[in-house]
Coordinates of N, CA and C in Angstrom, one line a residue:
M77 N 11.5 -16.9 -2.9 CA 11.9 -16.7 -1.6 C 11.6 -17.4 -0.5
S78 N 12.4 -17.5 0.7 CA 12.3 -18.3 1.6 C 12.2 -18.0 3.0
G79 N 11.9 -18.5 3.9 CA 11.3 -17.9 5.5 C 10.3 -17.4 5.8
D80 N 9.8 -17.5 6.9 CA 8.7 -17.3 7.8 C 9.0 -15.9 7.9
N81 N 10.2 -14.8 8.1 CA 9.7 -13.6 8.4 C 9.9 -12.6 7.2
E82 N 10.0 -13.3 6.0 CA 9.7 -12.6 5.2 C 8.4 -12.0 4.5
A83 N 8.5 -10.6 3.8 CA 7.1 -9.9 4.1 C 7.3 -8.9 2.5
I84 N 6.5 -8.9 1.9 CA 6.6 -8.3 0.5 C 5.9 -6.8 0.5
M85 N 6.4 -5.5 0.5 CA 5.6 -4.0 0.9 C 5.5 -3.7 -0.4
D86 N 4.3 -2.9 -0.9 CA 3.4 -2.6 -1.9 C 3.9 -1.0 -1.9
L87 N 5.1 -0.8 -2.6 CA 5.6 0.5 -2.5 C 4.7 1.7 -2.8
N88 N 3.7 1.1 -3.8 CA 2.4 1.9 -3.9 C 1.9 3.0 -2.9
A89 N 1.5 2.1 -1.9 CA 1.2 2.2 -0.6 C 2.0 3.5 0.3
V90 N 3.4 3.6 -0.1 CA 3.8 4.5 0.6 C 3.7 5.9 0.4
D91 N 3.5 6.8 1.5 CA 3.4 7.9 0.7 C 4.8 8.9 0.5
T92 N 5.3 9.3 -0.8 CA 6.0 9.8 -1.3 C 6.2 11.3 -1.7
S93 N 5.0 11.9 -0.9 CA 4.7 13.5 -0.8 C 5.7 14.1 0.1
K94 N 5.8 13.7 0.8 CA 6.3 14.8 1.6 C 8.1 15.0 1.7
D95 N 8.4 15.7 2.0 CA 9.6 16.4 1.5 C 10.5 15.7 3.2
V96 N 11.5 14.4 2.6 CA 12.8 14.1 3.6 C 14.2 14.9 3.5
S97 N 14.0 16.2 2.5 CA 15.1 16.4 2.8 C 15.5 16.9 4.4
N98 N 16.9 17.5 4.2 CA 17.6 18.2 5.5 C 17.2 19.4 5.8
N99 N 16.3 19.3 7.5 CA 16.2 20.7 7.6 C 17.3 21.5 8.5
E100 N 17.1 22.5 9.1 CA 18.2 23.2 9.8 C 18.8 22.4 10.6
E101 N 18.2 21.7 11.6 CA 18.8 21.0 12.8 C 19.7 19.5 12.2
G102 N 19.2 19.6 10.7 CA 20.4 18.5 10.2 C 19.1 17.1 10.0
S103 N 18.0 16.6 10.7 CA 17.6 15.9 10.8 C 16.2 15.9 9.8
Q104 N 15.8 14.3 9.1 CA 15.0 14.2 8.2 C 13.3 13.9 8.6
A105 N 12.8 14.4 7.9 CA 11.0 14.6 8.3 C 11.1 15.3 9.9
G106 N 10.1 15.2 9.9 CA 8.8 15.5 11.1 C 10.2 15.1 12.2
D107 N 10.1 16.1 13.4 CA 10.4 15.4 14.8 C 9.8 14.1 14.9
D108 N 8.6 14.0 14.9 CA 7.9 13.0 15.3 C 8.0 11.7 14.3
E109 N 8.0 11.5 13.1 CA 8.2 10.9 12.1 C 9.9 10.0 11.9
E110 N 9.7 8.5 11.8 CA 10.6 7.7 11.3 C 11.1 7.6 10.2
V111 N 12.0 7.7 9.8 CA 12.6 7.8 8.4 C 13.5 6.0 8.4
Y112 N 13.1 5.6 7.2 CA 14.1 4.3 7.2 C 14.5 4.5 5.7
V113 N 15.4 4.0 5.5 CA 16.7 4.2 4.1 C 16.5 2.9 3.7
V114 N 16.1 2.3 2.4 CA 16.7 1.5 1.8 C 17.6 0.9 1.3
K115 N 18.3 0.0 1.8 CA 19.5 -0.5 1.4 C 19.4 -1.3 0.4
E116 N 18.6 -1.9 -0.1 CA 18.3 -3.0 -1.3 C 16.8 -3.3 -1.7
V117 N 16.6 -3.3 -2.9 CA 15.6 -4.0 -3.7 C 16.0 -5.6 -3.5
L118 N 15.5 -6.8 -3.1 CA 16.5 -7.9 -3.0 C 15.3 -8.8 -4.0
E119 N 14.4 -8.2 -4.4 CA 13.2 -9.1 -5.2 C 12.0 -8.4 -5.5
H120 N 11.3 -8.7 -6.6 CA 9.8 -8.1 -6.6 C 9.2 -9.0 -7.6
K121 N 8.0 -8.4 -7.6 CA 6.9 -9.6 -8.4 C 5.9 -8.4 -8.3
K122 N 4.9 -9.4 -9.5 CA 3.7 -8.5 -9.5 C 2.7 -9.3 -8.9
A123 N 1.7 -8.7 -8.1 CA 0.2 -9.3 -8.0 C -0.9 -8.5 -7.5
N124 N -1.7 -8.7 -8.1 CA -2.9 -8.3 -8.3 C -3.0 -6.9 -9.0
G125 N -2.1 -7.1 -10.1 CA -2.0 -5.7 -10.8 C -1.1 -4.6 -10.2
K126 N -0.5 -5.2 -9.4 CA 0.4 -4.5 -8.5 C 1.6 -4.9 -8.0
T127 N 3.1 -4.2 -8.3 CA 4.5 -4.6 -8.4 C 4.7 -4.4 -6.8
L128 N 5.4 -5.7 -6.2 CA 5.3 -5.5 -4.6 C 7.2 -6.0 -4.5
Y129 N 7.4 -5.3 -3.7 CA 9.0 -5.6 -3.3 C 9.6 -6.0 -2.2
L130 N 10.4 -6.8 -1.9 CA 11.0 -7.6 -0.7 C 12.0 -6.0 -0.3
I131 N 12.1 -5.7 0.7 CA 13.4 -4.7 0.5 C 14.3 -4.9 1.9
R132 N 15.7 -4.6 1.8 CA 16.2 -4.7 3.1 C 16.6 -3.3 3.6
W133 N 16.4 -3.0 4.7 CA 16.7 -1.8 5.4 C 18.0 -1.4 5.9
E134 N 18.4 -0.3 6.1 CA 19.8 -0.1 5.8 C 19.6 0.2 7.7
G135 N 20.5 -0.6 8.2 CA 21.0 -0.9 9.8 C 20.2 -2.2 10.1
Y136 N 19.1 -3.1 9.4 CA 18.8 -4.2 9.8 C 19.0 -5.4 9.0
T137 N 18.8 -6.7 10.0 CA 19.3 -7.8 9.3 C 18.2 -8.0 8.5
S138 N 18.8 -9.6 7.7 CA 17.4 -9.8 6.8 C 16.8 -10.5 7.6
D139 N 16.6 -10.7 8.8 CA 15.4 -11.1 9.6 C 14.4 -9.9 9.7
E140 N 14.9 -8.7 9.1 CA 13.8 -7.5 9.2 C 13.4 -7.1 7.5
D141 N 13.7 -8.0 6.6 CA 13.1 -7.5 5.7 C 11.9 -7.5 5.2
T142 N 11.0 -6.8 4.9 CA 10.1 -6.5 4.5 C 9.5 -6.3 3.0

């Protein structure tokens, strides 16, 4: 990986227990929650017993990969 703006995301820290399926109004999640869509997993590695991922987000540029 190169670039100062890149970060690695620990997907184990992501709360996947919430239902983000479409509700009656057609939006996802709750009204006060933001939902981000993963476009691509660019890279992964193991660190301290955890798998970390470099994510490209839908609608965002490579400068905003995390």
